[in-house]
Coordinates of C-alpha atoms in Angstrom, one line a residue:
M1 CA -55.4 61.5 -66.7
R2 CA -52.9 60.1 -69.0
K3 CA -50.9 58.9 -66.9
I4 CA -53.3 56.7 -64.8
L5 CA -54.9 55.9 -68.3
Y6 CA -51.1 54.8 -69.2
S7 CA -51.0 52.5 -66.1
L8 CA -53.9 50.5 -66.8
A9 CA -53.0 49.5 -70.2
I10 CA -49.6 47.5 -69.4
I11 CA -51.6 45.8 -66.0
P12 CA -53.1 43.8 -68.3
L13 CA -49.4 43.3 -70.5
L14 CA -47.9 42.6 -67.0
F15 CA -50.4 40.3 -65.7
S16 CA -50.1 38.1 -68.9
C17 CA -46.5 37.6 -68.8
E18 CA -46.2 37.0 -65.3
T19 CA -49.0 34.1 -65.3
K20 CA -46.8 32.5 -68.3
Q21 CA -46.6 29.1 -67.0
S22 CA -42.3 27.3 -66.7
V23 CA -41.8 24.3 -68.6
D24 CA -38.6 22.4 -69.5
L25 CA -38.7 22.2 -73.7
I26 CA -41.4 23.5 -76.0
V27 CA -40.6 22.6 -79.7
T28 CA -42.3 25.4 -82.2
N29 CA -43.3 25.0 -86.0
A30 CA -43.2 21.6 -86.1
N31 CA -44.8 19.3 -88.7
V32 CA -46.5 17.3 -85.6
Y33 CA -48.1 14.3 -86.3
T34 CA -49.7 13.7 -82.8
V35 CA -51.8 10.2 -83.7
D36 CA -54.4 10.6 -81.3
N37 CA -57.7 9.5 -82.3
A38 CA -58.2 11.9 -85.0
F39 CA -54.7 11.8 -86.2
A40 CA -54.6 15.0 -85.7
K41 CA -52.0 17.3 -86.9
A42 CA -50.3 20.2 -84.9
E43 CA -47.0 22.7 -84.9
S44 CA -45.7 22.6 -80.9
F45 CA -46.0 21.4 -77.9
A46 CA -44.9 21.9 -73.6
I47 CA -43.0 19.9 -71.8
K48 CA -42.5 18.8 -68.2
D49 CA -41.4 17.1 -65.7
G50 CA -40.7 14.3 -68.8
K51 CA -44.8 14.3 -70.3
F52 CA -46.6 16.5 -73.0
I53 CA -48.5 19.5 -71.0
A54 CA -49.6 21.1 -73.6
V55 CA -50.2 20.3 -78.0
G56 CA -51.2 23.4 -80.3
T57 CA -50.0 26.0 -82.3
S58 CA -47.1 27.8 -82.0
N59 CA -48.8 30.7 -80.8
D60 CA -50.8 29.0 -78.0
I61 CA -48.3 27.3 -76.4
T62 CA -45.7 30.2 -76.8
E63 CA -48.1 32.7 -74.9
K64 CA -49.0 30.2 -72.6
Y65 CA -46.1 28.8 -71.8
E66 CA -42.1 29.8 -71.1
A67 CA -38.9 27.4 -71.3
A68 CA -35.7 26.6 -70.0
E69 CA -34.8 25.7 -73.6
T70 CA -37.1 26.1 -76.9
I71 CA -36.5 24.4 -80.4
D72 CA -37.8 26.0 -83.3
A73 CA -38.0 22.6 -85.2
T74 CA -37.7 24.8 -89.2
G75 CA -41.0 23.0 -90.6
K76 CA -39.3 19.7 -89.9
T77 CA -41.8 16.9 -89.0
V78 CA -42.4 15.3 -85.5
L79 CA -43.7 11.5 -84.9
P80 CA -44.4 10.0 -81.3
G81 CA -41.3 7.9 -80.6
L82 CA -41.7 4.8 -82.4
I83 CA -41.9 1.3 -81.1
D84 CA -40.9 -2.1 -82.3
G85 CA -43.5 -4.6 -81.7
H86 CA -42.0 -7.2 -82.2
C87 CA -37.8 -7.7 -81.5
H88 CA -34.8 -8.9 -80.0
F89 CA -33.1 -6.2 -78.4
Y90 CA -30.6 -7.9 -76.4
G91 CA -29.7 -10.5 -79.1
L92 CA -29.3 -7.6 -81.3
G93 CA -26.6 -6.1 -78.5
Q94 CA -25.6 -9.9 -79.0
N95 CA -25.2 -9.8 -82.5
L96 CA -23.2 -6.6 -82.4
Q97 CA -19.9 -8.8 -80.9
I98 CA -20.2 -11.9 -83.1
A99 CA -19.0 -12.2 -86.8
D100 CA -21.6 -10.9 -89.1
L101 CA -22.8 -13.3 -91.5
V102 CA -26.2 -11.2 -93.0
G103 CA -25.9 -10.9 -96.8
T104 CA -23.6 -13.3 -97.5
E105 CA -24.3 -14.9 -100.9
S106 CA -22.5 -19.0 -100.3
Y107 CA -20.7 -21.0 -97.8
D108 CA -17.6 -20.0 -98.9
E109 CA -18.3 -16.8 -98.2
V110 CA -19.6 -17.3 -94.3
I111 CA -15.9 -19.6 -94.5
A112 CA -14.2 -16.2 -95.2
K113 CA -16.0 -13.8 -92.7
V114 CA -15.4 -16.0 -89.7
S115 CA -11.8 -17.4 -90.3
A116 CA -11.2 -13.4 -90.4
F117 CA -13.2 -12.7 -87.6
A118 CA -11.3 -15.9 -86.0
K119 CA -8.3 -13.9 -86.7
E120 CA -9.4 -10.4 -84.9
N121 CA -10.4 -12.6 -82.0
P122 CA -7.4 -14.8 -81.0
D123 CA -8.4 -15.4 -77.4
A124 CA -11.9 -16.5 -78.3
T125 CA -13.2 -19.4 -76.7
V126 CA -16.1 -20.3 -78.7
L127 CA -16.4 -18.5 -82.5
R128 CA -20.1 -17.1 -82.7
G129 CA -21.7 -15.5 -86.0
R130 CA -25.2 -14.8 -87.2
G131 CA -26.8 -14.1 -90.2
W132 CA -26.4 -17.0 -93.1
D133 CA -29.3 -17.9 -95.1
Q134 CA -29.9 -20.9 -97.5
N135 CA -31.8 -18.9 -99.6
D136 CA -29.5 -16.1 -101.0
W137 CA -27.1 -18.4 -102.2
A138 CA -26.2 -20.2 -105.8
V139 CA -26.9 -23.7 -104.3
K140 CA -29.7 -23.3 -102.0
E141 CA -29.4 -26.8 -99.7
F142 CA -28.0 -26.3 -95.9
P143 CA -24.5 -26.2 -95.5
T144 CA -22.9 -28.9 -93.8
K145 CA -19.8 -29.0 -91.2
D146 CA -16.9 -30.4 -92.8
K147 CA -15.0 -26.7 -93.6
L148 CA -15.6 -25.6 -90.4
D149 CA -14.0 -29.0 -89.3
A150 CA -11.2 -28.7 -90.7
L151 CA -10.3 -25.0 -89.7
F152 CA -11.5 -25.2 -86.4
P153 CA -11.0 -28.6 -84.6
D154 CA -10.1 -27.7 -81.3
V155 CA -12.6 -24.5 -81.1
P156 CA -16.5 -24.5 -80.5
V157 CA -18.3 -22.8 -83.9
V158 CA -21.8 -21.8 -84.0
L159 CA -23.2 -20.3 -86.6
E160 CA -26.8 -18.7 -86.6
R161 CA -29.3 -18.9 -89.3
V162 CA -30.7 -14.9 -90.1
D163 CA -34.0 -16.0 -88.7
G164 CA -32.6 -18.2 -85.6
H165 CA -34.3 -21.7 -86.0
A166 CA -31.3 -23.2 -86.9
Y167 CA -27.1 -23.5 -86.0
L168 CA -24.7 -24.9 -87.9
V169 CA -22.1 -26.1 -85.4
N170 CA -18.7 -28.1 -85.6
Q171 CA -18.1 -31.4 -84.6
K172 CA -16.4 -29.6 -81.6
A173 CA -19.9 -28.3 -80.7
L174 CA -21.5 -31.3 -81.1
D175 CA -19.3 -33.2 -78.7
L176 CA -19.5 -30.2 -76.0
A177 CA -23.6 -30.6 -76.0
S178 CA -23.0 -35.0 -76.6
I179 CA -25.0 -34.7 -79.9
D180 CA -24.8 -37.4 -82.2
A181 CA -26.8 -39.2 -85.6
S182 CA -29.0 -41.1 -82.1
T183 CA -29.8 -37.7 -80.4
K184 CA -34.0 -37.1 -80.7
V185 CA -34.6 -34.2 -79.6
S186 CA -38.6 -33.2 -80.2
G187 CA -39.6 -29.9 -81.6
G188 CA -36.6 -29.8 -84.3
E189 CA -34.6 -31.6 -86.1
V190 CA -30.6 -32.9 -85.7
V191 CA -30.3 -33.0 -89.7
L192 CA -28.6 -36.5 -91.2
V193 CA -27.2 -37.0 -94.6
D194 CA -26.7 -40.9 -94.9
G195 CA -26.8 -41.2 -91.2
K196 CA -24.4 -38.8 -90.2
V197 CA -24.7 -35.8 -88.5
T198 CA -23.6 -32.5 -91.1
G199 CA -23.9 -30.1 -88.1
V200 CA -27.5 -28.0 -88.6
L201 CA -29.8 -27.7 -85.7
I202 CA -33.1 -26.5 -86.2
D203 CA -35.1 -25.6 -83.5
T204 CA -34.8 -27.4 -80.3
P205 CA -32.0 -28.6 -80.8
Q206 CA -30.2 -25.3 -80.3
T207 CA -31.0 -25.6 -76.8
L208 CA -28.0 -28.3 -75.7
V209 CA -25.6 -26.3 -77.7
D210 CA -26.7 -23.2 -75.5
A211 CA -26.7 -25.1 -72.3
V212 CA -23.0 -26.2 -72.6
L213 CA -21.4 -22.7 -73.8
P214 CA -19.8 -20.0 -71.3
Q215 CA -22.9 -17.3 -70.6
P216 CA -21.5 -14.0 -70.8
S217 CA -21.0 -12.4 -67.3
T218 CA -23.1 -8.8 -66.1
A219 CA -20.6 -6.5 -67.1
E220 CA -20.8 -7.9 -70.4
S221 CA -24.9 -8.4 -70.5
A222 CA -24.6 -4.9 -69.7
Q223 CA -22.8 -3.8 -72.6
V224 CA -24.9 -5.5 -75.1
L225 CA -28.1 -3.9 -73.9
L226 CA -26.1 -0.5 -73.6
E227 CA -24.4 -0.8 -77.8
A228 CA -27.9 -1.8 -78.3
Q229 CA -29.9 1.2 -77.5
E230 CA -27.1 3.5 -79.2
L231 CA -28.4 1.9 -82.1
C232 CA -32.3 1.6 -81.6
F233 CA -32.3 5.5 -80.5
S234 CA -30.4 6.9 -83.8
Y235 CA -33.7 5.1 -85.7
G236 CA -35.8 6.7 -83.4
L237 CA -37.2 3.8 -81.2
T238 CA -38.0 4.7 -77.7
T239 CA -39.4 1.5 -77.1
V240 CA -38.6 -2.0 -77.4
N241 CA -41.0 -5.5 -77.3
D242 CA -38.0 -7.7 -76.6
A243 CA -39.3 -11.3 -77.9
G244 CA -38.4 -13.2 -75.0
L245 CA -36.2 -12.7 -71.9
N246 CA -34.9 -14.0 -68.9
K247 CA -35.1 -13.4 -65.6
N248 CA -31.6 -12.7 -65.1
I249 CA -31.8 -10.1 -68.1
V250 CA -34.9 -8.3 -66.9
E251 CA -33.4 -7.5 -63.4
L252 CA -30.6 -6.1 -65.0
I253 CA -32.3 -4.5 -67.4
D254 CA -34.1 -2.7 -64.5
S255 CA -31.5 -2.0 -62.9
L256 CA -30.0 0.0 -65.9
Q257 CA -33.0 1.4 -65.8
Q258 CA -33.0 2.6 -62.4
A259 CA -29.6 4.0 -62.9
G260 CA -30.6 6.4 -65.2
S261 CA -27.7 4.4 -67.9
L262 CA -30.3 2.2 -70.0
Q263 CA -32.7 4.8 -71.3
M264 CA -34.8 2.6 -73.4
R265 CA -37.9 1.8 -72.4
V266 CA -38.5 -2.3 -72.4
Y267 CA -41.4 -4.4 -72.5
A268 CA -39.9 -7.9 -71.8
M269 CA -41.6 -10.9 -73.0
L270 CA -40.6 -13.5 -70.9
S271 CA -38.8 -16.6 -72.3
N272 CA -41.2 -19.8 -71.9
N273 CA -39.1 -22.1 -68.9
E274 CA -40.2 -23.4 -65.8
E275 CA -37.5 -20.3 -63.7
N276 CA -39.7 -17.5 -65.2
L277 CA -43.0 -19.2 -65.0
D278 CA -42.6 -20.5 -61.5
H279 CA -41.4 -16.7 -60.1
Y280 CA -43.5 -14.2 -62.8
L281 CA -46.7 -15.9 -62.3
T282 CA -46.5 -16.8 -58.5
T283 CA -45.2 -12.7 -58.0
G284 CA -46.6 -11.3 -60.4
K285 CA -46.2 -8.4 -63.3
V286 CA -43.7 -5.6 -62.7
K287 CA -44.7 -2.1 -64.2
T288 CA -42.0 1.3 -64.3
D289 CA -41.7 3.8 -66.4
R290 CA -39.7 2.2 -68.2
L291 CA -40.0 -1.6 -67.9
N292 CA -42.9 -3.4 -68.3
V293 CA -43.6 -7.5 -67.6
R294 CA -46.0 -9.0 -67.8
S295 CA -46.0 -11.3 -70.9
I296 CA -44.5 -14.8 -71.9
K297 CA -43.6 -15.5 -75.1
V298 CA -43.9 -19.3 -76.4
Y299 CA -42.7 -20.3 -79.6
G300 CA -45.4 -22.5 -81.0
D301 CA -43.5 -23.6 -84.1
G302 CA -40.3 -22.7 -86.1
A303 CA -39.8 -20.9 -89.3
L304 CA -40.2 -20.8 -92.9
G305 CA -36.8 -20.2 -94.2
S306 CA -35.4 -23.7 -92.2
R307 CA -38.6 -25.3 -93.6
G308 CA -39.6 -25.7 -89.2
A309 CA -42.7 -24.2 -89.5
T310 CA -45.8 -26.5 -88.9
M311 CA -48.2 -26.7 -91.6
R312 CA -51.3 -28.8 -92.8
E313 CA -49.9 -30.2 -95.4
A314 CA -47.0 -31.1 -96.4
Y315 CA -44.3 -28.4 -98.0
S316 CA -44.5 -27.8 -101.6
D317 CA -40.4 -28.3 -101.9
K318 CA -40.4 -30.9 -99.3
D319 CA -42.1 -34.2 -100.2
G320 CA -43.9 -35.6 -96.9
H321 CA -42.3 -32.3 -94.5
F322 CA -44.2 -30.6 -92.4
G323 CA -42.5 -29.4 -90.2
A324 CA -42.7 -29.7 -86.6
M325 CA -44.3 -28.2 -83.3
I326 CA -41.8 -27.2 -80.8
T327 CA -44.7 -26.4 -78.1
P328 CA -47.4 -29.4 -79.3
S329 CA -50.9 -28.4 -79.1
E330 CA -51.8 -30.3 -75.4
E331 CA -49.0 -28.7 -73.8
M332 CA -50.1 -25.2 -75.5
N333 CA -53.1 -25.8 -73.9
D334 CA -52.0 -26.0 -70.6
L335 CA -49.4 -23.4 -70.9
A336 CA -52.7 -20.9 -72.1
K337 CA -55.0 -21.6 -68.8
R338 CA -51.9 -21.1 -67.0
I339 CA -50.9 -17.8 -68.4
A340 CA -54.3 -16.5 -68.2
A341 CA -55.3 -17.9 -64.5
A342 CA -52.0 -15.2 -63.6
D343 CA -53.1 -12.8 -65.9
F344 CA -50.7 -12.9 -67.7
Q345 CA -50.6 -12.1 -71.7
M346 CA -49.7 -15.0 -73.5
N347 CA -47.2 -13.7 -77.3
T348 CA -47.1 -16.9 -79.2
H349 CA -45.0 -17.6 -82.1
A350 CA -46.6 -18.8 -84.9
I351 CA -45.6 -18.7 -88.3
G352 CA -47.2 -22.3 -90.5
D353 CA -51.1 -22.6 -90.8
S354 CA -50.8 -25.8 -88.3
A355 CA -49.4 -23.5 -85.6
N356 CA -51.3 -21.0 -86.3
V357 CA -54.5 -23.2 -86.0
V358 CA -53.6 -24.5 -82.6
V359 CA -52.0 -21.1 -81.1
L360 CA -55.7 -19.3 -82.2
R361 CA -57.6 -22.6 -80.6
A362 CA -56.1 -22.5 -77.8
Y363 CA -56.7 -18.3 -77.5
E364 CA -60.1 -19.1 -77.9
K365 CA -60.8 -21.8 -75.2
V366 CA -59.2 -19.6 -72.3
L367 CA -60.0 -15.9 -73.3
A368 CA -63.7 -16.7 -73.7
S369 CA -64.3 -15.3 -70.2
K370 CA -62.1 -12.1 -70.7
T371 CA -62.5 -8.7 -71.6
D372 CA -59.5 -8.0 -71.7
P373 CA -56.5 -9.5 -72.8
R374 CA -54.9 -8.2 -75.4
W375 CA -53.1 -11.5 -75.8
K376 CA -51.1 -11.7 -79.3
V377 CA -50.2 -13.8 -82.1
E378 CA -46.6 -12.6 -83.0
H379 CA -45.9 -13.6 -87.2
A380 CA -49.2 -14.6 -87.6
Q381 CA -47.5 -15.5 -91.2
I382 CA -49.6 -18.2 -93.1
V383 CA -52.9 -18.8 -91.5
S384 CA -55.8 -20.3 -93.5
R385 CA -58.8 -18.8 -94.9
E386 CA -61.0 -20.4 -92.3
D387 CA -59.3 -19.1 -89.6
F388 CA -58.5 -15.2 -90.0
D389 CA -61.9 -14.9 -88.6
V390 CA -61.1 -16.2 -84.8
F391 CA -58.5 -12.6 -84.8
S392 CA -60.2 -10.5 -82.9
E393 CA -59.9 -7.5 -80.6
K394 CA -59.0 -9.9 -77.8
I395 CA -56.8 -11.8 -80.6
L396 CA -54.4 -10.0 -82.0
P397 CA -51.5 -10.2 -85.3
S398 CA -48.1 -8.3 -84.2
V399 CA -46.3 -9.1 -87.9
Q400 CA -43.2 -7.8 -89.1
P401 CA -43.4 -6.6 -93.2
T402 CA -39.5 -7.2 -93.9
H403 CA -40.4 -10.5 -93.6
A404 CA -42.9 -10.1 -96.5
T405 CA -40.3 -8.8 -98.8
S406 CA -37.7 -11.2 -97.2
D407 CA -39.4 -14.1 -97.7
M408 CA -41.2 -13.7 -101.2
Y409 CA -38.6 -14.6 -103.5
W410 CA -38.8 -18.0 -102.3
A411 CA -41.8 -18.5 -99.8
E412 CA -44.5 -20.0 -102.5
D413 CA -41.9 -23.0 -103.6
R414 CA -42.4 -23.7 -100.1
V415 CA -46.4 -23.3 -99.5
G416 CA -47.8 -23.2 -103.2
A417 CA -49.5 -21.2 -105.0
E418 CA -52.8 -21.8 -102.9
R419 CA -51.8 -21.3 -99.0
I420 CA -49.3 -18.0 -100.0
K421 CA -52.7 -16.0 -100.7
G422 CA -53.1 -16.5 -97.0
A423 CA -49.4 -15.3 -96.5
Y424 CA -47.8 -12.3 -95.5
A425 CA -51.7 -11.2 -95.5
Y426 CA -51.5 -7.9 -92.5
K427 CA -54.6 -5.5 -94.1
D428 CA -56.9 -8.6 -93.8
L429 CA -55.5 -9.1 -90.3
L430 CA -56.1 -5.8 -89.6
N431 CA -59.8 -5.9 -90.8
Q432 CA -60.4 -8.9 -88.3
S433 CA -58.5 -7.7 -85.5
G434 CA -59.2 -3.6 -85.6
I435 CA -55.3 -3.2 -84.9
V436 CA -51.9 -4.6 -86.2
I437 CA -49.1 -4.4 -84.3
L438 CA -45.7 -4.0 -86.5
G439 CA -42.2 -4.4 -85.8
T440 CA -39.1 -5.6 -87.5
D441 CA -38.2 -9.1 -85.6
F442 CA -34.4 -7.5 -85.4
P443 CA -31.4 -9.2 -85.5
V444 CA -33.6 -11.4 -88.1
E445 CA -34.1 -8.1 -89.8
Q446 CA -32.5 -4.5 -90.1
V447 CA -33.4 -2.3 -87.3
S448 CA -34.6 0.5 -89.6
P449 CA -38.3 1.3 -88.7
F450 CA -38.2 3.0 -91.9
Y451 CA -37.6 -0.4 -93.6
T452 CA -40.5 -2.1 -91.8
F453 CA -42.7 1.2 -93.1
Y454 CA -41.7 1.0 -96.7
A455 CA -42.3 -3.1 -96.7
S456 CA -46.0 -2.3 -95.4
V457 CA -47.3 0.8 -97.5
A458 CA -44.9 -0.6 -101.0
R459 CA -44.5 -4.4 -100.6
K460 CA -41.7 -4.1 -101.8
D461 CA -37.3 -4.7 -100.9
L462 CA -34.4 -2.3 -101.0
K463 CA -33.9 -2.9 -105.0
Q464 CA -37.4 -1.8 -105.0
Y465 CA -38.9 -4.8 -105.8
P466 CA -41.4 -6.3 -107.3
E467 CA -42.6 -3.5 -109.5
G468 CA -45.9 -3.1 -108.3
G469 CA -45.6 -4.1 -105.1
Y470 CA -45.8 -8.2 -103.6
Q471 CA -49.6 -9.1 -102.9
M472 CA -50.6 -5.5 -102.7
E473 CA -54.3 -6.5 -101.9
N474 CA -52.8 -6.4 -98.1
A475 CA -50.2 -3.3 -98.5
L476 CA -51.7 -1.5 -95.4
T477 CA -51.9 3.1 -95.9
R478 CA -49.6 5.3 -94.5
E479 CA -51.9 6.3 -91.7
E480 CA -52.5 2.1 -90.6
T481 CA -48.8 1.6 -90.7
L482 CA -47.8 4.4 -88.8
K483 CA -50.3 3.6 -85.8
G484 CA -49.3 0.1 -85.7
M485 CA -45.5 1.9 -84.7
T486 CA -47.2 3.9 -81.9
I487 CA -50.2 4.2 -80.2
W488 CA -51.7 0.3 -81.4
A489 CA -48.1 -1.3 -80.3
A490 CA -48.7 0.6 -76.9
Y491 CA -52.6 -0.2 -77.0
S492 CA -51.0 -4.2 -77.2
N493 CA -49.0 -3.9 -74.8
F494 CA -51.2 -2.0 -72.8
E495 CA -49.8 1.1 -72.0
E496 CA -52.2 3.5 -74.4
D497 CA -52.6 5.7 -71.7
E498 CA -48.6 6.6 -71.4
K499 CA -47.3 6.6 -75.0
G500 CA -47.9 5.9 -78.3
S501 CA -48.9 9.6 -79.5
I502 CA -48.7 13.3 -79.0
E503 CA -50.8 14.2 -76.5
T504 CA -51.0 16.1 -72.4
G505 CA -50.3 13.9 -70.0
K506 CA -48.1 10.9 -72.2
F507 CA -44.9 10.6 -71.6
A508 CA -43.0 12.8 -74.3
D509 CA -41.3 10.4 -76.4
F510 CA -40.6 11.9 -79.7
I511 CA -38.7 12.3 -82.6
I512 CA -37.0 14.7 -85.1
M513 CA -37.4 13.6 -88.9
D514 CA -35.1 14.9 -91.9
E515 CA -38.7 14.7 -94.2
D516 CA -42.0 14.0 -94.0
I517 CA -42.4 10.4 -93.5
M518 CA -46.6 10.8 -94.7
T519 CA -46.3 12.6 -97.6
V520 CA -42.4 11.9 -99.3
E521 CA -42.1 9.8 -102.7
E522 CA -42.9 6.3 -101.7
D523 CA -39.3 5.1 -102.7
K524 CA -37.2 7.5 -100.7
I525 CA -38.9 6.4 -97.3
P526 CA -36.1 3.8 -96.5
N527 CA -33.6 6.1 -96.8
L528 CA -35.1 9.0 -94.5
K529 CA -33.2 9.5 -91.4
V530 CA -33.7 11.3 -87.8
A531 CA -32.7 14.0 -86.9
A532 CA -32.8 13.9 -82.9
T533 CA -35.0 11.5 -80.9
Y534 CA -35.8 12.3 -77.3
V535 CA -37.4 10.0 -74.4
D536 CA -39.0 11.9 -71.7
G537 CA -38.7 14.9 -73.0
V538 CA -34.7 14.8 -72.9
K539 CA -32.6 14.2 -75.7
V540 CA -30.8 10.9 -75.9
Y541 CA -30.0 11.2 -79.8
Q542 CA -28.6 13.8 -82.5
Q543 CA -27.7 13.4 -86.2

């Protein structure tokens, strides 16, 4: 009898062991922010075939599942893989291979860096650099090409301003592009002083130079993408919204992803050119697990730092200057109709208050009959008070908080005390649309999403300036900020059912942090580190 009872007692234990489901990976003992609808927390999750199949307590998961690998997170914070809502992923990779001019404090320092780069690359057929910002110099006027002409008479030199909306080029580059004082181009400016070309090209004239420069090979472009991926994974980014790609680079991304070498997920905003429009608006959207092509990136105007942003009234620091529309109002309206007819998303760069109203009105007209378009205004930087109410569930703001903390030193000089009240107004935009998408705009700003997080909640730069924060009425909470970098960004990409939170059925993209971003002291946020990054449940970065 005792043997029978003993046998009956162990049957449930045997049954329990036999019914455990095999999975690929279990993470236990973690501080998990799921970023689901309830913003719930968890301790553990199980992953199979690249997706989360269960989320819960450590006991629940380990009792029901057994894994080939189990990670004890030892209480560390786990977040969904981060999404950069607006960046230049391919451009970042390109920038890693040219002269880095970010943080230069004078034009002489720019010259020194370019000269050093030229010595390190004696066979270069073009000398390129990016990152100068005259607003950071003691002399805040645009530089001129004279020193470049003297040092580099025979090699074209192209130095891109930090925002990407101005070039400083030498005479050799001007000659190749057939640019002189008589050159007229709509949507920008060939800057002249006393009737002479200075070498500064703002917005559209930059394309004349681009057209005559040698293009990278496919192998070089592939290397650029892989280098950008490595850097982005180290910051916990698992999806990037690349704001402006051409067909050949989109196809290269797809081929690298299919081959398994490019594991980064890419939401590709197609550059607004006829090749892209003719092809994709005719053949339709492209969607794989790692690539989403359904959006057109349009430039409304230029940048505030180079005074290319289009304002309703003249710049406060330059009489009679209003900036320039890169895409005029009539063309904007026609584009919006064409894009809407193909059921694509339109994402338009708008900095100045005039550009924002042109974009908003164009959107408003064509979206009246659309039920769920999710069109975006990229930057939405300076918006007149009467135009905020045009933002809605159909028209979403995509913003970059570090722009506020980079520009705050001089932005009011550009636009004056009244207009600055409608600038970098992220809380106001959130209240209108119900969501706000956050990005870095790298390489315009630094890659780190933790700088974005800090600028969003503290409204300070890395010097912890200003004390008390900048225009704090428009600061976001930590929860809102995390959503803007995960689930809200995914929603804006029509991908909320597959990423942006740690929930059953979604891609197993997650990161393990060194500290809890939701509770750590505010001034420590910029220095937070990613311990590990996972895509599809596979480790792609380890600190």
